[in-house]
Tab-separated table of C-alpha atoms in Angstrom:
chain	number	residue	atom	x	y	z
A	1	MET	CA	28.664	1.900	4.411
A	2	GLU	CA	28.453	5.730	3.499
A	3	LEU	CA	28.996	6.273	7.576
A	4	ASP	CA	32.262	4.658	7.478
A	5	SER	CA	33.482	6.343	4.596
A	6	ALA	CA	32.017	9.888	6.193
A	7	ARG	CA	34.328	8.511	9.704
A	8	GLU	CA	37.401	8.490	7.142
A	9	ALA	CA	37.083	11.341	5.983
A	10	PRO	CA	38.428	13.594	8.818
A	11	SER	CA	41.750	11.811	8.601
A	12	ARG	CA	41.935	12.200	4.962
A	13	GLU	CA	40.951	16.004	5.092
A	14	GLY	CA	43.899	16.614	7.914
A	15	SER	CA	46.647	14.614	5.981
A	16	SER	CA	48.283	16.858	3.896
A	17	LEU	CA	50.302	14.261	1.319
A	18	PRO	CA	53.089	15.257	-1.017
A	19	GLY	CA	51.622	16.889	-4.364
A	20	GLU	CA	48.244	16.943	-3.035
A	21	SER	CA	46.560	20.916	-2.236
A	22	SER	CA	45.784	21.412	1.516
A	23	PRO	CA	42.346	21.277	2.609
A	24	SER	CA	40.363	24.494	3.155
A	25	ALA	CA	40.024	25.892	6.771
A	26	LEU	CA	36.228	25.450	6.341
A	27	GLY	CA	36.349	21.930	5.138
A	28	GLN	CA	38.301	20.904	8.311
A	29	ASP	CA	35.852	22.618	10.337
A	30	PHE	CA	33.077	20.845	8.735
A	31	SER	CA	35.132	17.489	8.595
A	32	LYS	CA	35.658	17.799	12.466
A	33	ILE	CA	32.046	18.282	12.958
A	34	LEU	CA	31.030	15.290	10.750
A	35	HIS	CA	33.376	13.016	13.014
A	36	ARG	CA	31.731	14.340	16.127
A	37	LEU	CA	28.353	13.491	14.440
A	38	THR	CA	29.522	9.981	13.517
A	39	GLY	CA	31.506	9.483	16.535
A	40	GLN	CA	30.805	7.137	19.425
A	41	GLU	CA	29.319	9.573	21.568
A	42	ALA	CA	26.764	10.351	19.507
A	43	ARG	CA	26.018	6.728	18.455
A	44	ARG	CA	25.252	5.962	22.191
A	45	GLY	CA	22.860	9.115	22.459
A	46	ASN	CA	25.231	11.223	24.958
A	47	ASN	CA	23.907	14.344	26.567
A	48	ALA	CA	26.598	16.273	25.098
A	49	SER	CA	25.516	14.823	21.566
A	50	GLY	CA	23.805	17.757	20.968
A	51	VAL	CA	26.929	20.231	21.085
A	52	PRO	CA	28.207	19.416	17.221
A	53	LEU	CA	24.208	20.509	16.266
A	54	LYS	CA	24.986	23.824	17.946
A	55	ASP	CA	28.415	24.119	16.338
A	56	LEU	CA	27.228	23.286	12.870
A	57	GLY	CA	24.429	25.756	12.977
A	58	ALA	CA	26.814	28.381	13.865
A	59	LEU	CA	28.936	27.600	11.591
A	60	VAL	CA	26.777	27.527	8.710
A	61	GLU	CA	25.002	30.531	9.863
A	62	ALA	CA	28.219	32.458	9.914
A	63	THR	CA	29.465	31.521	6.567
A	64	GLU	CA	28.382	33.126	3.351
A	65	CYS	CA	26.587	30.961	0.819
A	66	GLU	CA	29.588	31.579	-1.810
A	67	ARG	CA	31.973	30.448	0.486
A	68	LEU	CA	29.864	27.410	1.850
A	69	PHE	CA	29.921	25.902	-1.734
A	70	GLU	CA	33.126	27.012	-3.308
A	71	GLY	CA	34.974	26.468	-0.340
A	72	THR	CA	38.535	28.293	0.171
A	73	GLY	CA	41.389	26.445	-1.409
A	74	ALA	CA	39.049	23.344	-1.837
A	75	PRO	CA	37.706	22.348	-5.209
A	76	PRO	CA	33.960	23.355	-5.205
A	77	ARG	CA	33.201	19.333	-5.680
A	78	GLY	CA	35.039	18.145	-2.607
A	79	MET	CA	33.643	20.968	-0.685
A	80	CYS	CA	29.745	19.909	-1.731
A	81	GLU	CA	30.998	16.230	-1.343
A	82	ILE	CA	31.882	17.000	2.680
A	83	LEU	CA	28.003	19.040	2.945
A	84	GLY	CA	26.136	15.733	1.213
A	85	GLN	CA	28.455	13.660	4.256
A	86	VAL	CA	27.189	16.109	7.057
A	87	ALA	CA	23.919	15.840	5.717
A	88	GLY	CA	23.974	12.141	5.409
A	89	ALA	CA	25.119	12.153	9.312
A	90	LEU	CA	22.204	14.183	10.352
A	91	GLU	CA	20.016	11.988	8.894
A	92	LYS	CA	21.254	9.167	10.573
A	93	TYR	CA	21.659	10.642	13.874
A	94	ALA	CA	17.797	11.376	13.869
A	95	ALA	CA	16.826	8.104	12.821
A	96	PRO	CA	14.889	6.411	15.178
A	97	PRO	CA	16.449	3.697	17.110
A	98	LYS	CA	16.678	-0.292	16.231
A	99	GLU	CA	13.246	-1.391	17.152
A	100	GLU	CA	14.493	-4.435	19.801
A	101	GLU	CA	16.365	-1.399	21.383
A	102	GLY	CA	14.503	1.341	21.295
A	103	ARG	CA	11.796	2.196	24.697
A	104	GLY	CA	8.973	3.793	24.543
A	105	ASP	CA	10.347	6.432	26.915
A	106	GLY	CA	12.935	7.073	23.921
A	107	HIS	CA	10.757	8.517	21.499
A	108	PRO	CA	10.523	11.705	23.071
A	109	ALA	CA	14.546	12.294	22.756
A	110	VAL	CA	14.418	11.219	19.233
A	111	ALA	CA	11.777	13.444	18.133
A	112	GLU	CA	13.654	16.375	19.894
A	113	LYS	CA	16.798	15.353	17.871
A	114	ALA	CA	15.049	15.635	14.930
A	115	ALA	CA	13.522	19.176	15.106
A	116	GLU	CA	16.988	20.534	15.972
A	117	VAL	CA	18.246	18.504	12.543
A	118	GLY	CA	15.033	19.536	10.930
A	119	VAL	CA	16.122	23.563	11.634
A	120	LEU	CA	19.538	22.859	10.441
A	121	PHE	CA	18.300	21.307	7.365
A	122	LEU	CA	16.114	24.658	6.968
A	123	LYS	CA	19.299	26.593	7.341
A	124	LEU	CA	21.503	24.745	4.729
A	125	LEU	CA	18.374	25.071	2.348
A	126	GLU	CA	17.963	29.047	2.918
A	127	LYS	CA	22.022	28.895	2.004
A	128	VAL	CA	21.224	27.117	-1.075
A	129	GLU	CA	18.154	29.348	-2.140
A	130	ALA	CA	20.386	32.548	-1.620
A	131	ALA	CA	23.135	31.293	-3.500
A	132	LYS	CA	20.827	30.225	-6.591
A	133	SER	CA	18.936	33.785	-6.250
A	134	SER	CA	22.553	35.464	-5.919
A	135	GLY	CA	23.415	34.212	-9.284
A	136	VAL	CA	27.466	34.208	-8.673
A	137	CYS	CA	27.768	30.745	-7.418
A	138	PRO	CA	26.964	27.959	-9.828
A	139	ALA	CA	28.487	25.667	-7.389
A	140	TRP	CA	25.311	25.492	-5.629
A	141	LYS	CA	23.769	22.903	-7.730
A	142	THR	CA	26.487	20.382	-7.026
A	143	GLY	CA	25.678	21.113	-2.992
A	144	LEU	CA	21.980	20.645	-3.608
A	145	ARG	CA	22.619	17.720	-5.670
A	146	HIS	CA	24.542	16.308	-2.175
A	147	LEU	CA	22.021	17.670	0.274
A	148	ALA	CA	18.761	16.612	-1.785
A	149	GLY	CA	18.785	12.682	-0.773
A	150	PRO	CA	19.572	12.823	2.743
A	151	ILE	CA	17.028	15.845	3.196
A	152	TYR	CA	14.549	14.258	1.441
A	153	ILE	CA	15.042	11.010	3.515
A	154	PHE	CA	14.666	13.027	6.893
A	155	SER	CA	11.828	14.791	5.893
A	156	ILE	CA	9.934	11.717	5.049
A	157	THR	CA	11.019	9.406	7.879
A	158	HIS	CA	9.586	12.581	10.450
A	159	SER	CA	7.230	14.047	8.737
A	160	LEU	CA	4.178	11.223	8.987
A	161	GLU	CA	2.565	10.534	12.237
A	162	GLN	CA	5.078	7.335	13.814
A	163	PRO	CA	5.923	6.519	17.358
A	164	TRP	CA	8.923	8.263	17.360
A	165	THR	CA	7.582	11.708	16.379
A	166	SER	CA	5.845	14.557	17.915
A	167	PRO	CA	3.875	17.677	16.311
A	168	ARG	CA	6.900	19.701	16.420
A	169	SER	CA	9.356	17.259	14.519
A	170	GLN	CA	6.535	16.552	12.474
A	171	ASP	CA	5.786	20.375	11.283
A	172	VAL	CA	10.141	20.800	11.207
A	173	ALA	CA	9.931	17.857	8.637
A	174	ARG	CA	7.071	19.114	6.326
A	175	GLU	CA	8.883	22.594	6.574
A	176	VAL	CA	11.969	21.249	5.501
A	177	LEU	CA	10.314	18.727	2.672
A	178	ARG	CA	8.133	22.184	1.526
A	179	LEU	CA	11.800	24.193	1.353
A	180	LEU	CA	13.334	20.988	-0.406
A	181	LEU	CA	10.634	21.319	-3.240
A	182	GLN	CA	11.064	24.810	-3.373
A	183	VAL	CA	14.678	25.036	-3.949
A	184	THR	CA	14.394	22.183	-6.509
A	185	GLU	CA	11.537	23.577	-8.501
A	186	CYS	CA	9.645	20.809	-7.980
A	187	GLY	CA	5.903	21.140	-7.841
A	188	SER	CA	5.253	17.986	-6.048
A	189	VAL	CA	7.027	15.082	-4.464
A	190	ALA	CA	6.188	12.697	-7.409
A	191	GLY	CA	8.041	15.777	-9.542
A	192	PHE	CA	10.999	15.527	-7.481
A	193	LEU	CA	11.496	11.635	-7.775
A	194	ARG	CA	10.198	11.193	-11.138
A	195	GLY	CA	11.611	14.832	-12.291
A	196	GLU	CA	9.327	17.804	-13.592
A	197	ASN	CA	10.431	17.532	-17.422
A	198	GLU	CA	10.594	14.617	-19.371
A	199	ASP	CA	14.390	15.464	-20.434
A	200	GLU	CA	14.762	16.077	-16.608
A	201	LYS	CA	16.057	13.303	-14.716
A	202	GLY	CA	14.294	12.293	-11.451
A	203	ARG	CA	15.706	12.020	-8.006
A	204	PHE	CA	14.516	8.052	-7.271
A	205	ALA	CA	17.294	6.244	-8.337
A	206	LEU	CA	19.284	8.157	-6.111
A	207	ILE	CA	16.989	7.917	-3.140
A	208	LEU	CA	16.877	3.996	-3.536
A	209	GLY	CA	20.667	4.007	-3.791
A	210	LEU	CA	20.562	5.841	-0.667
A	211	LEU	CA	18.091	3.495	1.019
A	212	LYS	CA	19.621	0.005	-0.433
A	213	PRO	CA	22.157	-0.515	1.796
A	214	ASP	CA	19.343	-0.591	4.826
A	215	LEU	CA	17.040	-2.448	2.670
A	216	ASN	CA	18.834	-6.175	2.835
A	217	LYS	CA	17.802	-9.025	5.263
A	218	GLU	CA	20.226	-8.305	7.715
A	219	SER	CA	19.805	-4.766	8.167
A	220	TRP	CA	16.115	-3.498	7.033
A	221	LYS	CA	14.793	-3.522	10.648
A	222	HIS	CA	17.533	-1.741	12.281
A	223	ASN	CA	16.010	1.299	11.236
A	224	PRO	CA	12.193	0.959	11.750
A	225	ALA	CA	11.491	3.999	9.651
A	226	ILE	CA	13.236	2.697	6.354
A	227	LYS	CA	10.514	0.675	5.582
A	228	HIS	CA	8.003	3.577	5.612
A	229	VAL	CA	10.116	5.798	3.607
A	230	PHE	CA	10.598	3.008	0.830
A	231	SER	CA	6.865	2.371	1.040
A	232	TRP	CA	5.683	6.068	0.775
A	233	THR	CA	8.432	6.954	-2.021
A	234	LEU	CA	7.430	4.034	-4.155
A	235	GLN	CA	3.957	4.681	-4.394
A	236	HIS	CA	4.590	8.393	-5.659
A	237	VAL	CA	6.330	7.187	-8.600
A	238	THR	CA	3.632	5.858	-11.205
A	239	ARG	CA	4.064	4.315	-14.711
A	240	PRO	CA	5.499	5.136	-16.928
A	241	TRP	CA	8.864	6.042	-14.914
A	242	LEU	CA	8.926	2.586	-12.234
A	243	ASN	CA	9.423	-0.092	-14.611
A	244	GLN	CA	12.931	1.153	-15.175
A	245	HIS	CA	13.832	0.769	-11.581
A	246	LEU	CA	11.738	-2.590	-11.518
A	247	GLU	CA	15.358	-4.743	-10.267
A	248	ARG	CA	15.550	-2.360	-7.392
A	249	ILE	CA	11.899	-2.272	-5.965
A	250	LEU	CA	11.083	-5.888	-5.815
A	251	PRO	CA	13.517	-7.084	-3.565
A	252	PRO	CA	12.853	-4.897	-0.991
A	253	SER	CA	8.810	-5.203	-1.653
A	254	LEU	CA	9.046	-9.096	-1.220
A	255	LEU	CA	11.182	-8.983	1.734
A	256	ILE	CA	9.150	-6.628	3.532
A	257	SER	CA	6.177	-8.751	3.097
A	258	ASP	CA	7.650	-11.948	3.751
A	259	ASP	CA	8.111	-10.607	7.391
A	260	TYR	CA	6.517	-12.679	10.472
A	261	GLN	CA	4.773	-9.037	11.528
A	262	THR	CA	1.295	-8.364	10.271
A	263	GLU	CA	1.857	-4.885	9.906
A	264	ASN	CA	5.009	-5.232	7.696
A	265	LYS	CA	3.065	-8.090	5.368
A	266	ILE	CA	0.273	-5.216	5.131
A	267	LEU	CA	3.121	-2.972	3.737
A	268	GLY	CA	4.828	-5.108	1.394
A	269	VAL	CA	1.846	-6.081	-0.144
A	270	GLN	CA	0.915	-3.165	-0.420
A	271	CYS	CA	4.417	-2.034	-2.512
A	272	LEU	CA	3.834	-5.288	-4.420
A	273	HIS	CA	0.158	-4.013	-5.750
A	274	HIS	CA	1.402	-0.917	-6.678
A	275	ILE	CA	4.298	-2.455	-8.667
A	276	VAL	CA	1.480	-4.592	-10.260
A	277	LEU	CA	-0.484	-1.553	-10.856
A	278	ASN	CA	2.326	0.576	-12.414
A	279	VAL	CA	4.535	-2.222	-14.171
A	280	PRO	CA	3.654	-3.174	-17.913
A	281	ALA	CA	2.743	-6.778	-17.908
A	282	ALA	CA	5.410	-7.635	-20.160
A	283	ASP	CA	8.022	-6.673	-17.697
A	284	LEU	CA	6.122	-8.420	-15.021
A	285	LEU	CA	6.496	-11.657	-17.154
A	286	GLN	CA	9.971	-11.477	-17.643
A	287	CYS	CA	11.322	-13.856	-15.292
A	288	ASN	CA	8.484	-15.298	-13.781
A	289	ARG	CA	8.412	-11.995	-11.859
A	290	ALA	CA	4.721	-11.991	-11.490
A	291	GLN	CA	4.799	-15.814	-10.920
A	292	VAL	CA	7.140	-15.086	-7.632
A	293	ILE	CA	4.840	-12.079	-6.638
A	294	TYR	CA	1.629	-14.497	-6.743
A	295	HIS	CA	3.621	-17.111	-4.719
A	296	ALA	CA	4.769	-14.838	-2.304
A	297	ILE	CA	1.871	-13.245	-1.123
A	298	PHE	CA	-0.543	-16.502	-1.814
A	299	ASN	CA	0.228	-17.609	1.419
A	300	HIS	CA	-0.670	-14.824	3.285
A	301	LEU	CA	-4.153	-16.087	2.689
A	302	TYR	CA	-4.087	-18.784	4.787
A	303	THR	CA	-3.509	-16.055	7.908
A	304	PRO	CA	-6.466	-14.864	10.198
A	305	GLU	CA	-6.095	-11.175	9.906
A	306	HIS	CA	-8.648	-9.284	8.162
A	307	HIS	CA	-6.457	-6.099	7.169
A	308	LEU	CA	-4.088	-8.420	5.388
A	309	ILE	CA	-6.408	-10.314	3.601
A	310	GLN	CA	-7.952	-7.402	2.247
A	311	ALA	CA	-4.811	-5.919	1.173
A	312	VAL	CA	-3.860	-9.523	-0.572
A	313	LEU	CA	-7.065	-10.267	-2.647
A	314	LEU	CA	-6.414	-6.357	-3.829
A	315	CYS	CA	-3.560	-7.100	-5.173
A	316	LEU	CA	-4.305	-10.480	-6.734
A	317	LEU	CA	-7.486	-9.269	-8.187
A	318	ASP	CA	-5.176	-6.955	-10.318
A	319	LEU	CA	-2.494	-9.699	-10.670
A	320	PHE	CA	-4.580	-12.098	-12.422
A	321	PRO	CA	-5.062	-10.547	-15.646
A	322	VAL	CA	-1.155	-10.248	-16.103
A	323	LEU	CA	-0.904	-14.022	-15.057
A	324	GLU	CA	-3.551	-14.939	-17.749
A	325	LYS	CA	-1.710	-13.079	-20.521
A	326	ALA	CA	0.794	-16.181	-20.119
A	327	LEU	CA	-2.146	-18.937	-20.666
A	328	HIS	CA	-3.359	-20.094	-24.307
A	329	TRP	CA	-6.421	-21.592	-24.616
A	330	LYS	CA	-7.178	-23.883	-27.628
A	331	GLY	CA	-10.853	-23.902	-28.346
A	332	ASN	CA	-10.747	-28.057	-28.700
A	333	ARG	CA	-9.944	-28.400	-25.200
A	334	ALA	CA	-11.486	-27.593	-21.739
A	335	ARG	CA	-10.320	-24.180	-20.432
A	336	PRO	CA	-7.540	-24.384	-17.957
A	337	THR	CA	-7.843	-23.470	-14.367
A	338	THR	CA	-6.212	-20.479	-13.705
A	339	HIS	CA	-5.109	-18.678	-10.417
A	340	CYS	CA	-8.365	-17.186	-10.262
A	341	ASP	CA	-9.666	-20.391	-9.616
A	342	GLU	CA	-7.275	-21.438	-6.952
A	343	VAL	CA	-7.567	-18.480	-4.960
A	344	LEU	CA	-11.517	-18.420	-4.969
A	345	GLN	CA	-11.514	-22.455	-4.358
A	346	LEU	CA	-9.376	-21.251	-1.310
A	347	ILE	CA	-11.499	-18.057	-0.217
A	348	LEU	CA	-14.667	-20.712	-0.378
A	349	THR	CA	-13.227	-23.160	1.920
A	350	HIS	CA	-12.438	-20.641	4.554
A	351	MET	CA	-15.871	-18.753	4.175
A	352	GLU	CA	-17.833	-22.106	4.617
A	353	SER	CA	-15.951	-22.656	7.972
A	354	GLU	CA	-15.469	-18.936	9.429
A	355	HIS	CA	-17.032	-17.749	11.995
A	356	ARG	CA	-15.053	-14.501	12.946
A	357	LEU	CA	-17.270	-11.288	11.666
A	358	LEU	CA	-14.416	-9.444	10.449
A	359	LEU	CA	-12.919	-12.278	8.148
A	360	ARG	CA	-16.236	-13.080	6.800
A	361	ARG	CA	-16.949	-9.358	5.803
A	362	THR	CA	-13.330	-9.401	4.156
A	363	TYR	CA	-14.233	-12.459	2.164
A	364	ALA	CA	-17.809	-11.408	1.523
A	365	ARG	CA	-16.492	-7.725	0.461
A	366	ASN	CA	-14.327	-9.014	-2.229
A	367	LEU	CA	-16.685	-12.005	-3.577
A	368	PRO	CA	-18.168	-10.207	-6.323
A	369	ALA	CA	-14.850	-9.524	-8.042
A	370	PHE	CA	-14.008	-12.870	-7.808
A	371	VAL	CA	-17.348	-13.943	-9.691
A	372	GLU	CA	-17.147	-10.835	-12.134
A	373	ARG	CA	-13.574	-11.988	-13.178
A	374	LEU	CA	-14.408	-15.880	-13.688
A	375	GLY	CA	-17.786	-14.977	-15.451
A	376	ILE	CA	-19.488	-18.320	-17.023
A	377	LEU	CA	-16.500	-19.770	-15.459
A	378	THR	CA	-17.836	-19.584	-12.017
A	379	VAL	CA	-20.080	-22.541	-12.891
A	380	ARG	CA	-16.734	-24.678	-11.930
A	381	HIS	CA	-17.485	-23.614	-8.161
A	382	LEU	CA	-21.114	-23.298	-8.350
A	383	ARG	CA	-21.800	-25.930	-5.346
A	384	ARG	CA	-19.626	-24.547	-2.962
A	385	LEU	CA	-20.644	-20.711	-3.985
A	386	GLU	CA	-24.170	-21.842	-3.441
A	387	ARG	CA	-23.644	-23.347	-0.144
A	388	VAL	CA	-21.643	-20.246	1.282
A	389	ILE	CA	-24.243	-17.979	0.025
A	390	ILE	CA	-27.095	-19.922	2.194
A	391	GLY	CA	-24.857	-19.938	5.071
A	392	TYR	CA	-24.034	-16.187	4.946
A	393	LEU	CA	-27.699	-14.982	3.950
A	394	GLU	CA	-28.751	-16.729	7.009
A	395	VAL	CA	-26.671	-14.851	9.381
A	396	TYR	CA	-27.337	-11.465	11.044
A	397	ASP	CA	-24.061	-9.317	10.132
A	398	GLY	CA	-24.471	-6.298	12.713
A	399	PRO	CA	-26.335	-3.131	12.114
A	400	GLU	CA	-24.039	-2.593	8.610
A	401	GLU	CA	-25.217	-6.089	7.369
A	402	GLU	CA	-21.876	-5.349	5.066
A	403	ALA	CA	-21.619	-9.224	4.225
A	404	ARG	CA	-25.414	-10.037	3.777
A	405	LEU	CA	-25.643	-7.104	1.291
A	406	LYS	CA	-21.978	-8.281	-0.411
A	407	ILE	CA	-23.372	-11.894	-0.559
A	408	LEU	CA	-26.789	-10.624	-2.586
A	409	GLU	CA	-24.513	-8.890	-4.818
A	410	THR	CA	-22.676	-11.992	-5.557
A	411	LEU	CA	-25.688	-13.658	-5.905
A	412	LYS	CA	-27.186	-11.560	-8.622
A	413	LEU	CA	-23.459	-11.541	-10.662
A	414	LEU	CA	-23.571	-15.700	-10.066
A	415	MET	CA	-27.441	-15.427	-11.676
A	416	GLN	CA	-26.343	-13.235	-14.518
A	417	HIS	CA	-23.243	-15.349	-15.662
A	418	THR	CA	-24.584	-19.017	-14.908
A	419	TRP	CA	-28.234	-18.315	-15.476
A	420	PRO	CA	-28.798	-21.893	-17.312
A	421	ARG	CA	-28.035	-23.707	-14.205
A	422	ILE	CA	-29.900	-21.792	-11.494
A	423	SER	CA	-32.870	-22.984	-12.698
A	424	CYS	CA	-32.535	-26.569	-10.890
A	425	ARG	CA	-31.630	-24.522	-7.442
A	426	LEU	CA	-34.795	-22.171	-7.702
A	427	VAL	CA	-36.310	-24.128	-4.624
A	428	VAL	CA	-33.166	-23.243	-2.248
A	429	LEU	CA	-32.421	-19.839	-3.621
A	430	LEU	CA	-36.154	-18.999	-3.116
A	431	LYS	CA	-36.788	-19.967	0.315
A	432	VAL	CA	-33.496	-18.483	1.383
A	433	LEU	CA	-34.577	-15.074	-0.215
A	434	LEU	CA	-37.942	-15.129	1.474
A	435	LYS	CA	-36.581	-15.939	4.410
A	436	LEU	CA	-34.289	-12.928	4.629
A	437	ILE	CA	-37.169	-10.879	3.483
A	438	CYS	CA	-39.248	-11.782	6.627
A	439	ASP	CA	-36.579	-11.679	8.671
A	440	VAL	CA	-35.478	-8.427	7.556
A	441	ALA	CA	-38.915	-7.101	7.616
A	442	ARG	CA	-39.721	-8.517	11.110
A	443	ASP	CA	-36.469	-6.789	12.500
A	444	PRO	CA	-37.910	-4.497	15.105
A	445	ASN	CA	-34.820	-2.377	16.122
A	446	LEU	CA	-31.337	-3.787	15.579
A	447	THR	CA	-30.335	-2.733	11.815
A	448	PRO	CA	-31.277	1.003	10.616
A	449	GLU	CA	-33.741	1.768	8.282
A	450	PRO	CA	-31.711	2.803	5.358
A	451	VAL	CA	-29.657	-0.555	5.614
A	452	LYS	CA	-33.099	-2.597	5.616
A	453	SER	CA	-33.991	-0.846	2.207
A	454	ALA	CA	-31.350	-1.629	0.548
A	455	LEU	CA	-31.264	-5.510	2.352
A	456	LEU	CA	-35.196	-5.719	0.902
A	457	GLN	CA	-34.358	-3.944	-2.539
A	458	GLU	CA	-31.118	-6.410	-3.007
A	459	ALA	CA	-33.246	-9.412	-2.344
A	460	THR	CA	-36.027	-8.434	-4.272
A	461	ASP	CA	-33.577	-7.490	-7.364
A	462	CYS	CA	-32.285	-11.710	-6.926
A	463	LEU	CA	-36.051	-12.832	-7.083
A	464	ILE	CA	-36.515	-10.791	-10.231
A	465	LEU	CA	-33.366	-12.510	-11.424
A	466	LEU	CA	-34.097	-15.943	-10.080
A	467	ASP	CA	-38.164	-15.711	-11.692
A	468	HIS	CA	-36.078	-14.846	-15.386
A	469	CYS	CA	-33.550	-17.704	-14.955
A	470	SER	CA	-36.679	-19.919	-14.190
A	471	GLN	CA	-39.009	-18.988	-16.998
A	472	GLY	CA	-41.344	-16.949	-14.472
A	473	GLN	CA	-42.107	-20.089	-12.192
A	474	VAL	CA	-40.975	-17.551	-9.281
A	475	LYS	CA	-43.881	-15.527	-9.966
A	476	GLY	CA	-46.311	-18.134	-9.397
A	477	LEU	CA	-45.258	-19.667	-6.333
A	478	LEU	CA	-45.079	-16.171	-5.003
A	479	SER	CA	-48.760	-15.931	-5.923
A	480	LYS	CA	-50.154	-17.987	-3.269
A	481	ILE	CA	-47.966	-16.522	-0.723
A	482	LEU	CA	-49.649	-13.380	-1.421
A	483	GLN	CA	-53.035	-14.856	-0.348
A	484	SER	CA	-51.811	-15.458	3.419
A	485	CYS	CA	-49.040	-12.879	4.092
A	486	GLU	CA	-50.002	-9.724	5.967
A	487	ASP	CA	-46.737	-8.087	6.390
A	488	SER	CA	-46.922	-5.042	4.310
A	489	LYS	CA	-42.880	-5.031	3.414
A	490	VAL	CA	-43.113	-8.541	2.401
A	491	VAL	CA	-46.019	-8.013	-0.042
A	492	THR	CA	-44.414	-4.569	-1.363
A	493	CYS	CA	-41.444	-7.000	-2.143
A	494	ILE	CA	-43.545	-9.754	-3.974
A	495	ARG	CA	-45.648	-7.265	-5.843
A	496	LYS	CA	-42.266	-5.543	-7.201
A	497	VAL	CA	-41.131	-9.267	-8.489
A	498	GLN	CA	-44.555	-10.007	-10.392
A	499	GLN	CA	-44.392	-6.418	-11.559
A	500	ALA	CA	-41.065	-6.964	-13.145
A	501	SER	CA	-42.326	-10.403	-14.327
A	502	GLU	CA	-45.166	-8.918	-16.130
A	503	ASP	CA	-42.732	-5.946	-17.505
A	504	ALA	CA	-40.169	-8.655	-18.677
A	505	PRO	CA	-39.873	-9.818	-22.426
A	506	SER	CA	-41.821	-12.918	-22.844
A	507	ASP	CA	-38.721	-15.091	-23.959
A	508	GLY	CA	-37.334	-14.171	-20.415
A	509	THR	CA	-33.271	-13.963	-20.110
């Protein structure tokens, strides 16, 4: 552990072995403060644990920047390493407590400590900026290299809105991040991580190295901020810079997604989704990584959490093209079933029996993408899709009618891709569409007018497509309804269908 080595630093600095140069007095002062920061009293949150911060602040303010990075009688590298250890200890000191041990009344104390530590980091960065501007202390680059990682982790930990932060700690952390980017001459966090220029090495590998000890199976829950820092950092690095770090980012993402808490599952799936989007398919197919991701998130589809289902389906839809690159279809045989078929089959099974509105909307929201993805191969699922479409169109979905609107979009895509198989379903689909139009037209006040208009327009479009698929049979059947229908909205929809049929080419579809 880095802190273990940091705790041993004072004893090493305080020793004077034969043949070794004695350490500087300044280095000894920093080492003593480091020992106090990482000692038992500080780790237990003793009331006196804030004293090292005051002493450190006074020491940094009283030390000129040239002496801070050059040291007195100590090699610049040794002094800069001590500063890096102090920065790492400060970041750990301000970190939120372990989730099982953390109590709600302890969060204000964490935010207060974070604000104090943030002020110290601002002082250190101002010293770096002063040394950089003076031009007489080239060792500031070495010092910044040791300081940048812990300071970045601290700023991300406390700049986002979390239970352990307060408005003041967030403001201080954001100012620390702003000054860090200024000192490193980076225009954005992405530039800081990947490098502003092609020939410049970014700090993403450095940050991953600092996070690694806290991102294994035994320790990743000791600090509840680590998962957020990892996820936030990961999503700021895109292609083509991400694939070179694949071996270091994939295991933590899988670990977080495999947790029992829904919040962590969603966070892990979002990390995996970012990897799928920003790593070339060839790299994902090596060593069956894409299959590993698929199996890791497929089982989440059995959970009843709609937010998790939404994240998983979005990830899977972008993963399918990668998985299908490994499939080879020979024209003289039937096309093999794909992972998309497997997922759609499971979704339709759940949709048929689902009664919770949030889950119904989540499934309906993503169903058009699956039909679009499979295209003509959707005929494999036609019977089940028909049952789901009919069932969902018959049920009121609340004022926004999101589920029914998405189901109508699905029906339109289904008819466009599988039109030769639609005519035999003419009567069933015509009945359900007409019933929907009548229900919406007669709805007095439950649904807002814009939503009603959207439903009627989508249903009318479906009737027009159904008429094309059945070679004009819908037009003939609807002409009889006009003679007895008195509802103006229903009549308007029917006339739109007839007009579209007359304007369509004589060969139908």
